[in-house]
Tab-separated table of C-alpha atoms in Angstrom:
chain	number	residue	atom	x	y	z
A	1	MET	CA	92.992	90.237	143.836
A	2	SER	CA	90.441	91.650	141.237
A	3	ASN	CA	90.726	95.347	142.717
A	4	THR	CA	90.626	95.932	138.963
A	5	PHE	CA	88.279	96.026	135.916
A	6	GLY	CA	89.011	96.494	132.068
A	7	ASN	CA	90.958	95.605	129.492
A	8	ILE	CA	92.621	98.573	127.759
A	9	PHE	CA	90.538	101.300	129.981
A	10	LYS	CA	91.446	100.227	133.227
A	11	LEU	CA	90.325	101.279	136.920
A	12	THR	CA	92.311	100.080	139.922
A	13	THR	CA	90.744	101.110	143.463
A	14	PHE	CA	91.330	100.958	146.878
A	15	GLY	CA	89.942	102.286	150.544
A	16	GLU	CA	87.387	101.919	152.665
A	17	SER	CA	84.144	103.567	153.771
A	18	HIS	CA	85.574	105.019	157.235
A	19	GLY	CA	89.505	104.936	155.835
A	20	GLU	CA	91.314	108.395	155.023
A	21	ALA	CA	89.879	108.196	151.521
A	22	ILE	CA	88.098	106.486	148.599
A	23	GLY	CA	90.344	106.543	145.290
A	24	GLY	CA	91.751	104.808	142.196
A	25	VAL	CA	94.156	104.812	139.414
A	26	ILE	CA	92.840	105.210	135.900
A	27	ASP	CA	95.243	103.552	133.340
A	28	GLY	CA	94.219	103.306	129.640
A	29	MET	CA	92.647	106.454	129.464
A	30	PRO	CA	92.448	108.406	125.768
A	31	ALA	CA	95.121	111.671	125.988
A	32	GLY	CA	93.961	114.811	124.780
A	33	ILE	CA	90.411	114.374	126.026
A	34	GLU	CA	89.842	117.575	127.547
A	35	VAL	CA	88.891	117.295	131.662
A	36	ASN	CA	85.318	119.294	132.690
A	37	MET	CA	85.595	119.124	136.267
A	38	ASP	CA	82.661	120.217	136.879
A	39	PHE	CA	81.062	117.072	134.959
A	40	ILE	CA	83.168	114.815	137.031
A	41	GLN	CA	82.195	116.628	140.397
A	42	GLN	CA	78.285	116.538	139.268
A	43	GLU	CA	78.158	113.120	138.457
A	44	LEU	CA	79.877	112.328	142.138
A	45	ASN	CA	77.042	115.005	143.375
A	46	ARG	CA	74.257	112.523	141.826
A	47	ARG	CA	75.874	109.395	144.141
A	48	ARG	CA	76.332	111.409	147.149
A	49	PRO	CA	75.207	110.550	150.537
A	50	GLY	CA	72.673	113.115	152.180
A	51	GLN	CA	71.431	114.108	149.336
A	52	SER	CA	67.455	113.870	149.884
A	53	ALA	CA	65.240	112.167	152.494
A	54	ILE	CA	65.416	108.923	150.783
A	55	THR	CA	68.357	108.399	151.023
A	56	THR	CA	71.408	108.321	154.303
A	57	ALA	CA	71.853	111.260	156.403
A	58	ARG	CA	76.037	110.973	156.114
A	59	LYS	CA	77.090	114.226	154.991
A	60	GLU	CA	79.766	114.055	152.898
A	61	ALA	CA	81.195	116.671	150.235
A	62	ASP	CA	82.387	113.520	148.261
A	63	GLN	CA	85.108	116.366	146.521
A	64	VAL	CA	87.676	114.952	143.864
A	65	GLU	CA	91.012	115.632	143.525
A	66	ILE	CA	93.005	114.802	141.176
A	67	LEU	CA	96.821	113.960	141.368
A	68	SER	CA	98.380	113.173	137.959
A	69	GLY	CA	96.872	111.795	134.421
A	70	VAL	CA	96.189	115.519	133.830
A	71	PHE	CA	97.586	118.906	132.626
A	72	GLU	CA	96.418	122.115	131.275
A	73	GLY	CA	93.034	121.203	131.843
A	74	LYS	CA	93.479	117.621	129.270
A	75	THR	CA	94.464	114.213	129.714
A	76	THR	CA	97.746	113.095	129.325
A	77	GLY	CA	97.833	109.360	128.332
A	78	THR	CA	99.210	108.291	131.797
A	79	PRO	CA	97.984	107.442	134.875
A	80	ILE	CA	94.963	109.419	136.444
A	81	GLY	CA	95.400	109.295	140.207
A	82	PHE	CA	92.379	110.645	142.357
A	83	MET	CA	90.716	110.605	145.818
A	84	VAL	CA	87.811	111.796	147.545
A	85	ARG	CA	88.619	111.674	151.389
A	86	ASN	CA	86.297	110.789	154.251
A	87	THR	CA	84.924	113.440	156.491
A	88	ASN	CA	82.085	112.236	157.897
A	89	GLN	CA	82.624	108.885	159.433
A	90	HIS	CA	80.751	107.755	162.492
A	91	SER	CA	82.279	104.482	163.924
A	92	GLN	CA	81.236	104.681	167.259
A	93	ASP	CA	78.203	103.830	165.244
A	94	TYR	CA	79.108	100.395	164.236
A	95	GLU	CA	80.962	98.884	167.856
A	96	ASN	CA	78.160	97.110	168.333
A	97	MET	CA	79.091	94.934	165.424
A	98	ARG	CA	82.365	94.402	165.999
A	99	CYS	CA	82.144	90.321	166.549
A	100	LEU	CA	78.955	89.904	164.901
A	101	PHE	CA	77.748	88.607	161.765
A	102	ARG	CA	74.613	90.859	159.993
A	103	PRO	CA	72.346	88.775	157.636
A	104	SER	CA	73.007	88.890	154.313
A	105	HIS	CA	75.930	91.123	154.639
A	106	ALA	CA	79.448	90.539	153.490
A	107	ASP	CA	80.802	90.039	156.989
A	108	TYR	CA	80.878	86.388	157.359
A	109	THR	CA	82.038	85.351	154.312
A	110	TYR	CA	84.913	88.456	154.558
A	111	TYR	CA	85.853	87.538	157.960
A	112	ASN	CA	86.465	83.418	157.021
A	113	LYS	CA	88.214	84.236	153.969
A	114	TYR	CA	90.685	86.819	155.040
A	115	GLY	CA	90.485	86.302	158.763
A	116	ILE	CA	89.802	90.177	159.765
A	117	ARG	CA	87.589	92.287	158.777
A	118	ASP	CA	86.670	96.350	158.870
A	119	HIS	CA	83.399	96.184	160.377
A	120	ARG	CA	83.478	100.556	160.399
A	121	GLY	CA	80.593	100.595	157.783
A	122	GLY	CA	81.199	97.418	156.125
A	123	GLY	CA	84.358	98.706	155.037
A	124	ARG	CA	85.986	97.344	151.558
A	125	THR	CA	81.937	96.162	151.010
A	126	SER	CA	80.483	99.687	151.991
A	127	ALA	CA	78.708	100.989	148.977
A	128	ARG	CA	80.882	103.783	149.015
A	129	ILE	CA	83.475	102.078	147.342
A	130	THR	CA	81.647	102.932	144.472
A	131	ILE	CA	83.102	106.635	144.262
A	132	SER	CA	86.172	105.503	142.465
A	133	ARG	CA	83.704	103.738	139.925
A	134	VAL	CA	81.504	106.855	139.349
A	135	VAL	CA	84.991	109.019	138.792
A	136	ALA	CA	86.645	106.738	136.387
A	137	GLY	CA	83.089	106.402	134.896
A	138	ALA	CA	82.503	109.840	134.211
A	139	PHE	CA	86.107	110.458	132.598
A	140	ALA	CA	84.554	107.086	130.095
A	141	LYS	CA	81.936	109.469	129.589
A	142	LEU	CA	84.152	112.686	128.322
A	143	ALA	CA	85.640	110.153	126.318
A	144	LEU	CA	82.820	108.775	124.542
A	145	GLN	CA	80.952	112.338	123.723
A	146	GLN	CA	84.315	112.535	121.594
A	147	VAL	CA	82.494	109.682	119.670
A	148	GLY	CA	78.818	110.922	120.067
A	149	ILE	CA	78.152	107.767	122.297
A	150	THR	CA	75.591	108.542	125.189
A	151	ILE	CA	74.556	106.771	128.586
A	152	GLN	CA	71.051	107.063	130.466
A	153	ALA	CA	70.049	104.760	133.185
A	154	TYR	CA	67.020	105.536	135.442
A	155	THR	CA	64.968	104.147	137.940
A	156	SER	CA	62.394	101.915	136.945
A	157	GLN	CA	60.857	99.862	139.510
A	158	VAL	CA	60.935	100.119	143.315
A	159	GLY	CA	59.098	97.613	145.214
A	160	ASN	CA	56.073	96.363	143.474
A	161	ILE	CA	55.974	100.104	141.864
A	162	LYS	CA	57.024	100.153	138.079
A	163	LEU	CA	57.112	102.331	135.041
A	164	LYS	CA	54.698	100.033	132.191
A	165	GLY	CA	57.014	101.033	129.398
A	166	SER	CA	60.317	100.699	127.610
A	167	TYR	CA	62.978	104.026	127.990
A	168	GLN	CA	61.503	105.068	124.166
A	169	ASP	CA	57.955	105.899	126.391
A	170	TYR	CA	59.377	108.318	128.709
A	171	ASP	CA	61.294	111.605	128.664
A	172	LEU	CA	64.596	110.519	130.035
A	173	THR	CA	65.994	114.331	130.270
A	174	GLN	CA	63.349	114.331	133.375
A	175	THR	CA	65.448	111.700	135.223
A	176	GLU	CA	66.973	113.921	137.384
A	177	SER	CA	64.186	115.736	137.882
A	178	ASN	CA	62.936	113.889	141.280
A	179	ALA	CA	65.149	112.278	144.008
A	180	VAL	CA	64.104	108.790	142.429
A	181	ARG	CA	65.576	109.569	139.172
A	182	CYS	CA	62.221	108.089	137.748
A	183	PRO	CA	62.004	109.488	134.023
A	184	ASP	CA	57.746	109.780	135.436
A	185	GLU	CA	56.290	112.152	138.024
A	186	LYS	CA	53.780	110.660	139.026
A	187	THR	CA	55.722	106.943	139.217
A	188	ALA	CA	58.130	108.885	141.032
A	189	GLN	CA	56.211	110.150	143.506
A	190	GLN	CA	54.838	106.860	144.291
A	191	MET	CA	58.295	105.271	144.602
A	192	GLU	CA	59.300	108.524	147.200
A	193	GLN	CA	55.978	107.842	149.221
A	194	LEU	CA	57.149	103.630	149.195
A	195	ILE	CA	60.498	104.404	150.258
A	196	LEU	CA	59.698	106.870	152.917
A	197	GLN	CA	57.182	104.338	154.559
A	198	VAL	CA	60.098	101.552	154.752
A	199	LYS	CA	62.413	104.204	155.684
A	200	GLU	CA	59.699	104.961	158.779
A	201	GLU	CA	59.443	100.769	159.516
A	202	GLY	CA	63.381	100.730	159.664
A	203	ASP	CA	63.430	98.390	157.047
A	204	THR	CA	64.826	98.700	152.936
A	205	ILE	CA	63.351	98.010	149.552
A	206	GLY	CA	64.844	96.956	146.274
A	207	GLY	CA	64.382	97.510	142.649
A	208	ILE	CA	65.172	97.584	139.202
A	209	ILE	CA	67.385	100.535	137.339
A	210	SER	CA	67.186	100.494	133.236
A	211	CYS	CA	70.127	101.924	131.391
A	212	VAL	CA	70.233	102.284	127.063
A	213	VAL	CA	73.120	103.543	125.456
A	214	LYS	CA	73.257	104.729	122.380
A	215	GLY	CA	75.816	105.790	119.350
A	216	CYS	CA	77.107	102.509	119.584
A	217	PRO	CA	78.710	101.996	116.910
A	218	VAL	CA	78.766	98.017	115.114
A	219	GLY	CA	81.140	95.937	116.083
A	220	LEU	CA	81.844	96.118	119.836
A	221	GLY	CA	82.648	92.850	121.827
A	222	GLU	CA	84.681	90.209	121.415
A	223	PRO	CA	83.832	86.549	119.995
A	224	GLU	CA	83.688	84.021	122.643
A	225	PHE	CA	84.650	84.880	126.145
A	226	GLY	CA	84.691	88.790	125.579
A	227	LYS	CA	80.995	88.755	124.324
A	228	LEU	CA	79.578	92.884	125.473
A	229	HIS	CA	76.438	91.453	127.105
A	230	ALA	CA	78.473	89.415	128.915
A	231	GLN	CA	80.665	92.264	130.292
A	232	LEU	CA	78.244	94.412	131.116
A	233	GLY	CA	76.504	91.821	132.666
A	234	GLN	CA	79.899	91.540	134.825
A	235	ALA	CA	79.983	95.089	135.597
A	236	MET	CA	76.639	95.665	137.180
A	237	LEU	CA	76.984	91.976	138.803
A	238	SER	CA	79.912	93.250	140.274
A	239	ILE	CA	78.106	96.754	141.833
A	240	ASN	CA	76.847	96.380	145.424
A	241	ALA	CA	73.495	94.911	146.047
A	242	VAL	CA	72.834	94.014	142.506
A	243	LYS	CA	71.301	90.280	141.993
A	244	GLY	CA	70.715	90.354	137.994
A	245	PHE	CA	71.342	91.273	135.009
A	246	GLU	CA	69.120	91.400	131.529
A	247	TYR	CA	69.580	93.002	128.041
A	248	GLY	CA	67.150	93.180	125.314
A	249	ALA	CA	63.992	91.570	125.685
A	250	GLY	CA	65.387	89.398	128.715
A	251	PHE	CA	63.681	87.042	130.600
A	252	GLU	CA	60.125	88.023	129.146
A	253	GLY	CA	61.296	86.654	125.805
A	254	VAL	CA	60.999	83.501	126.646
A	255	THR	CA	57.756	83.192	126.401
A	256	GLN	CA	57.424	84.075	122.330
A	257	ARG	CA	58.751	82.321	119.215
A	258	GLY	CA	61.444	83.177	117.258
A	259	SER	CA	58.884	84.359	114.460
A	260	GLU	CA	58.427	86.972	117.214
A	261	GLN	CA	61.353	87.494	118.877
A	262	ASN	CA	63.832	87.819	115.442
A	263	ASP	CA	64.996	91.457	114.540
A	264	VAL	CA	64.227	91.682	111.014
A	265	PHE	CA	66.755	93.790	108.880
A	266	ILE	CA	65.231	96.748	107.048
A	267	PRO	CA	66.647	99.554	104.522
A	268	SER	CA	67.919	102.722	106.624
A	269	PRO	CA	65.545	105.490	106.141
A	270	ASN	CA	68.540	107.416	104.480
A	271	THR	CA	69.156	104.200	101.654
A	272	GLN	CA	67.121	102.659	99.621
A	273	HIS	CA	69.840	100.485	98.116
A	274	PRO	CA	71.955	98.415	100.674
A	275	THR	CA	75.575	97.630	98.862
A	276	PRO	CA	76.418	93.979	98.978
A	277	ASN	CA	78.648	92.482	102.133
A	278	THR	CA	82.244	92.637	101.178
A	279	SER	CA	85.552	91.607	102.671
A	280	SER	CA	86.753	95.262	102.996
A	281	SER	CA	83.136	96.568	103.990
A	282	PRO	CA	82.101	94.011	106.704
A	283	HIS	CA	79.440	96.504	108.806
A	284	ARG	CA	75.715	97.016	107.923
A	285	GLY	CA	76.118	95.859	104.451
A	286	GLY	CA	79.515	97.567	103.508
A	287	GLN	CA	78.127	100.880	104.091
A	288	GLU	CA	77.411	102.325	107.910
A	289	GLY	CA	74.165	103.266	108.262
A	290	SER	CA	72.914	101.307	105.073
A	291	PHE	CA	70.139	99.106	107.106
A	292	LYS	CA	68.796	98.623	110.245
A	293	THR	CA	66.589	96.476	112.205
A	294	LEU	CA	62.767	96.769	112.731
A	295	THR	CA	62.571	95.651	115.982
A	296	ASN	CA	65.642	95.145	118.512
A	297	ASN	CA	64.748	92.321	120.834
A	298	SER	CA	68.555	91.860	120.665
A	299	GLY	CA	69.218	94.465	122.412
A	300	GLY	CA	71.583	96.501	119.986
A	301	ILE	CA	73.612	92.970	120.616
A	302	GLN	CA	73.696	90.145	118.555
A	303	GLY	CA	76.387	87.227	118.473
A	304	GLY	CA	78.410	89.373	121.655
A	305	ILE	CA	78.751	91.797	119.486
A	306	SER	CA	77.166	95.194	119.350
A	307	ASN	CA	74.806	95.976	116.061
A	308	GLY	CA	74.373	99.660	116.018
A	309	GLU	CA	71.108	99.645	117.523
A	310	ASP	CA	70.246	101.128	121.158
A	311	ILE	CA	72.080	98.961	123.774
A	312	TYR	CA	69.727	98.659	126.901
A	313	PHE	CA	69.351	96.835	129.505
A	314	ARG	CA	68.310	96.238	133.470
A	315	VAL	CA	69.867	95.882	136.559
A	316	ALA	CA	67.994	94.196	139.781
A	317	PHE	CA	68.865	95.514	143.221
A	318	LYS	CA	68.306	93.587	146.362
A	319	PRO	CA	67.088	95.378	149.406
A	320	VAL	CA	69.933	96.895	151.307
A	321	ALA	CA	70.747	94.285	153.772
A	322	THR	CA	71.148	96.808	157.106
A	323	ILE	CA	68.453	97.729	158.676
A	324	LEU	CA	66.984	99.174	161.755
A	325	GLN	CA	65.197	96.534	163.401
A	326	GLU	CA	66.763	93.580	165.894
A	327	GLN	CA	67.494	90.628	163.676
A	328	LYS	CA	68.803	87.353	165.138
A	329	THR	CA	72.290	86.432	164.131
A	330	VAL	CA	75.440	84.773	165.659
A	331	ASP	CA	79.004	85.959	167.053
A	332	GLN	CA	82.044	85.259	166.007
A	333	GLU	CA	82.323	82.369	168.133
A	334	GLY	CA	78.627	80.628	166.458
A	335	ASN	CA	76.978	81.933	169.529
A	336	PRO	CA	73.457	82.664	168.860
A	337	THR	CA	72.518	86.724	169.579
A	338	THR	CA	70.620	89.337	168.350
A	339	LEU	CA	71.632	92.852	166.175
A	340	LYS	CA	69.682	96.345	166.108
A	341	ALA	CA	72.063	98.296	163.543
A	342	ARG	CA	72.513	101.903	164.722
A	343	GLY	CA	73.903	104.396	162.022
A	344	ARG	CA	72.907	106.133	158.594
A	345	HIS	CA	71.757	103.584	156.173
A	346	ASP	CA	69.907	104.014	152.537
A	347	PRO	CA	66.382	102.369	153.036
A	348	CYS	CA	66.526	102.004	148.748
A	349	VAL	CA	69.697	102.556	147.184
A	350	LEU	CA	68.556	102.830	143.794
A	351	PRO	CA	68.465	106.540	143.779
A	352	ARG	CA	72.092	106.912	144.467
A	353	ALA	CA	72.867	103.659	142.338
A	354	VAL	CA	71.637	105.392	138.636
A	355	PRO	CA	75.319	106.833	138.174
A	356	VAL	CA	76.922	103.853	139.609
A	357	VAL	CA	75.309	101.847	136.679
A	358	GLU	CA	75.819	104.397	133.804
A	359	ALA	CA	79.462	104.218	135.109
A	360	MET	CA	79.969	100.520	134.618
A	361	ALA	CA	78.405	100.508	131.371
A	362	ALA	CA	80.598	103.884	130.035
A	363	MET	CA	84.113	102.081	130.996
A	364	VAL	CA	82.742	99.030	129.127
A	365	ILE	CA	81.969	100.744	126.361
A	366	LEU	CA	84.875	102.725	126.086
A	367	ASP	CA	87.094	99.990	126.635
A	368	HIS	CA	85.466	97.517	123.824
A	369	PHE	CA	85.427	100.932	121.659
A	370	MET	CA	89.201	100.680	122.514
A	371	LEU	CA	89.693	96.997	122.052
A	372	LYS	CA	88.152	96.984	118.487
A	373	ASN	CA	90.314	100.042	117.241
A	374	ALA	CA	93.493	98.334	118.741
A	375	SER	CA	92.407	94.820	116.610
A	376	LYS	CA	92.924	96.642	113.265
A	377	LEU	CA	95.918	96.833	111.398
A	378	ASN	CA	96.270	100.896	110.402
A	379	ILE	CA	99.644	101.454	108.663
């Protein structure tokens, strides 16, 4: 039923926004990884509601409970069960939409597909379900730290306010210094003011989250249908409210010619004479780090396989569908009516979606790291 994500590193999720808990089972987690519970909880804190004036007012501690798969502070290689209990549901706020379909929401499609839907907070369609992704992503990050791979996302655009440079032009360590999670203080202030204005109007607004993966080795990704960028795209497009994905030069690259777009290979600074390619050592001229690319329009992926450069991509989020303004709609019998939503909602999903983007990227990269190693016969 498509509640499981991944090939070797897998996550199966469960729960609804106003149910007892959100949770999941991680299968395929490498054994012997030291589990930093403070780190995992901090990742959840970055996603949790009620953390600032520009997010939903719902108050949840989002305290994770590990049920299995961890012993004496390390992963055992067995399935990791976990859950986060819901403690601050206001289900009565959604009673007026029990028999109505909210515009641009999943109410209509879920009802027609299943013949039943949980109208409380969107049920399974709620962004609260991303809790499970953040927990699994935190475990994936802990494993990736062992091999020197880091993942950093940030808000690069809200409405028409956007960062003008690439990730290389900013100090990404400043991302967590403001509520918007934008690494440029001046732009972050403008974004926050816009979100507050939109919130005051009972409306919502979208934007773009950018993400960079550093330290990724050559060779991640599978030919044809398992291309790394396709897997990243699938992961990002599965996140609530995501409407677009691009990597590398992306759509802007179509205005260039091949002579401008091609990433030329050059010797790496640590060697002057790359060794010839051989069948026994097929990557980077036969020696890891023996050459690199002058530019990185490819976004660290060529032919669907990582080439050792930074992997960077952008994810577009639409404005949240639930707005606090009166809208025309229909009920379950097709009768025209009006709806004014109540409850607590994000005016802009981007600040809380940053750790979700990182989590999905971490799961994809770890999954393909393990697939790469599994494809080699070591005797």
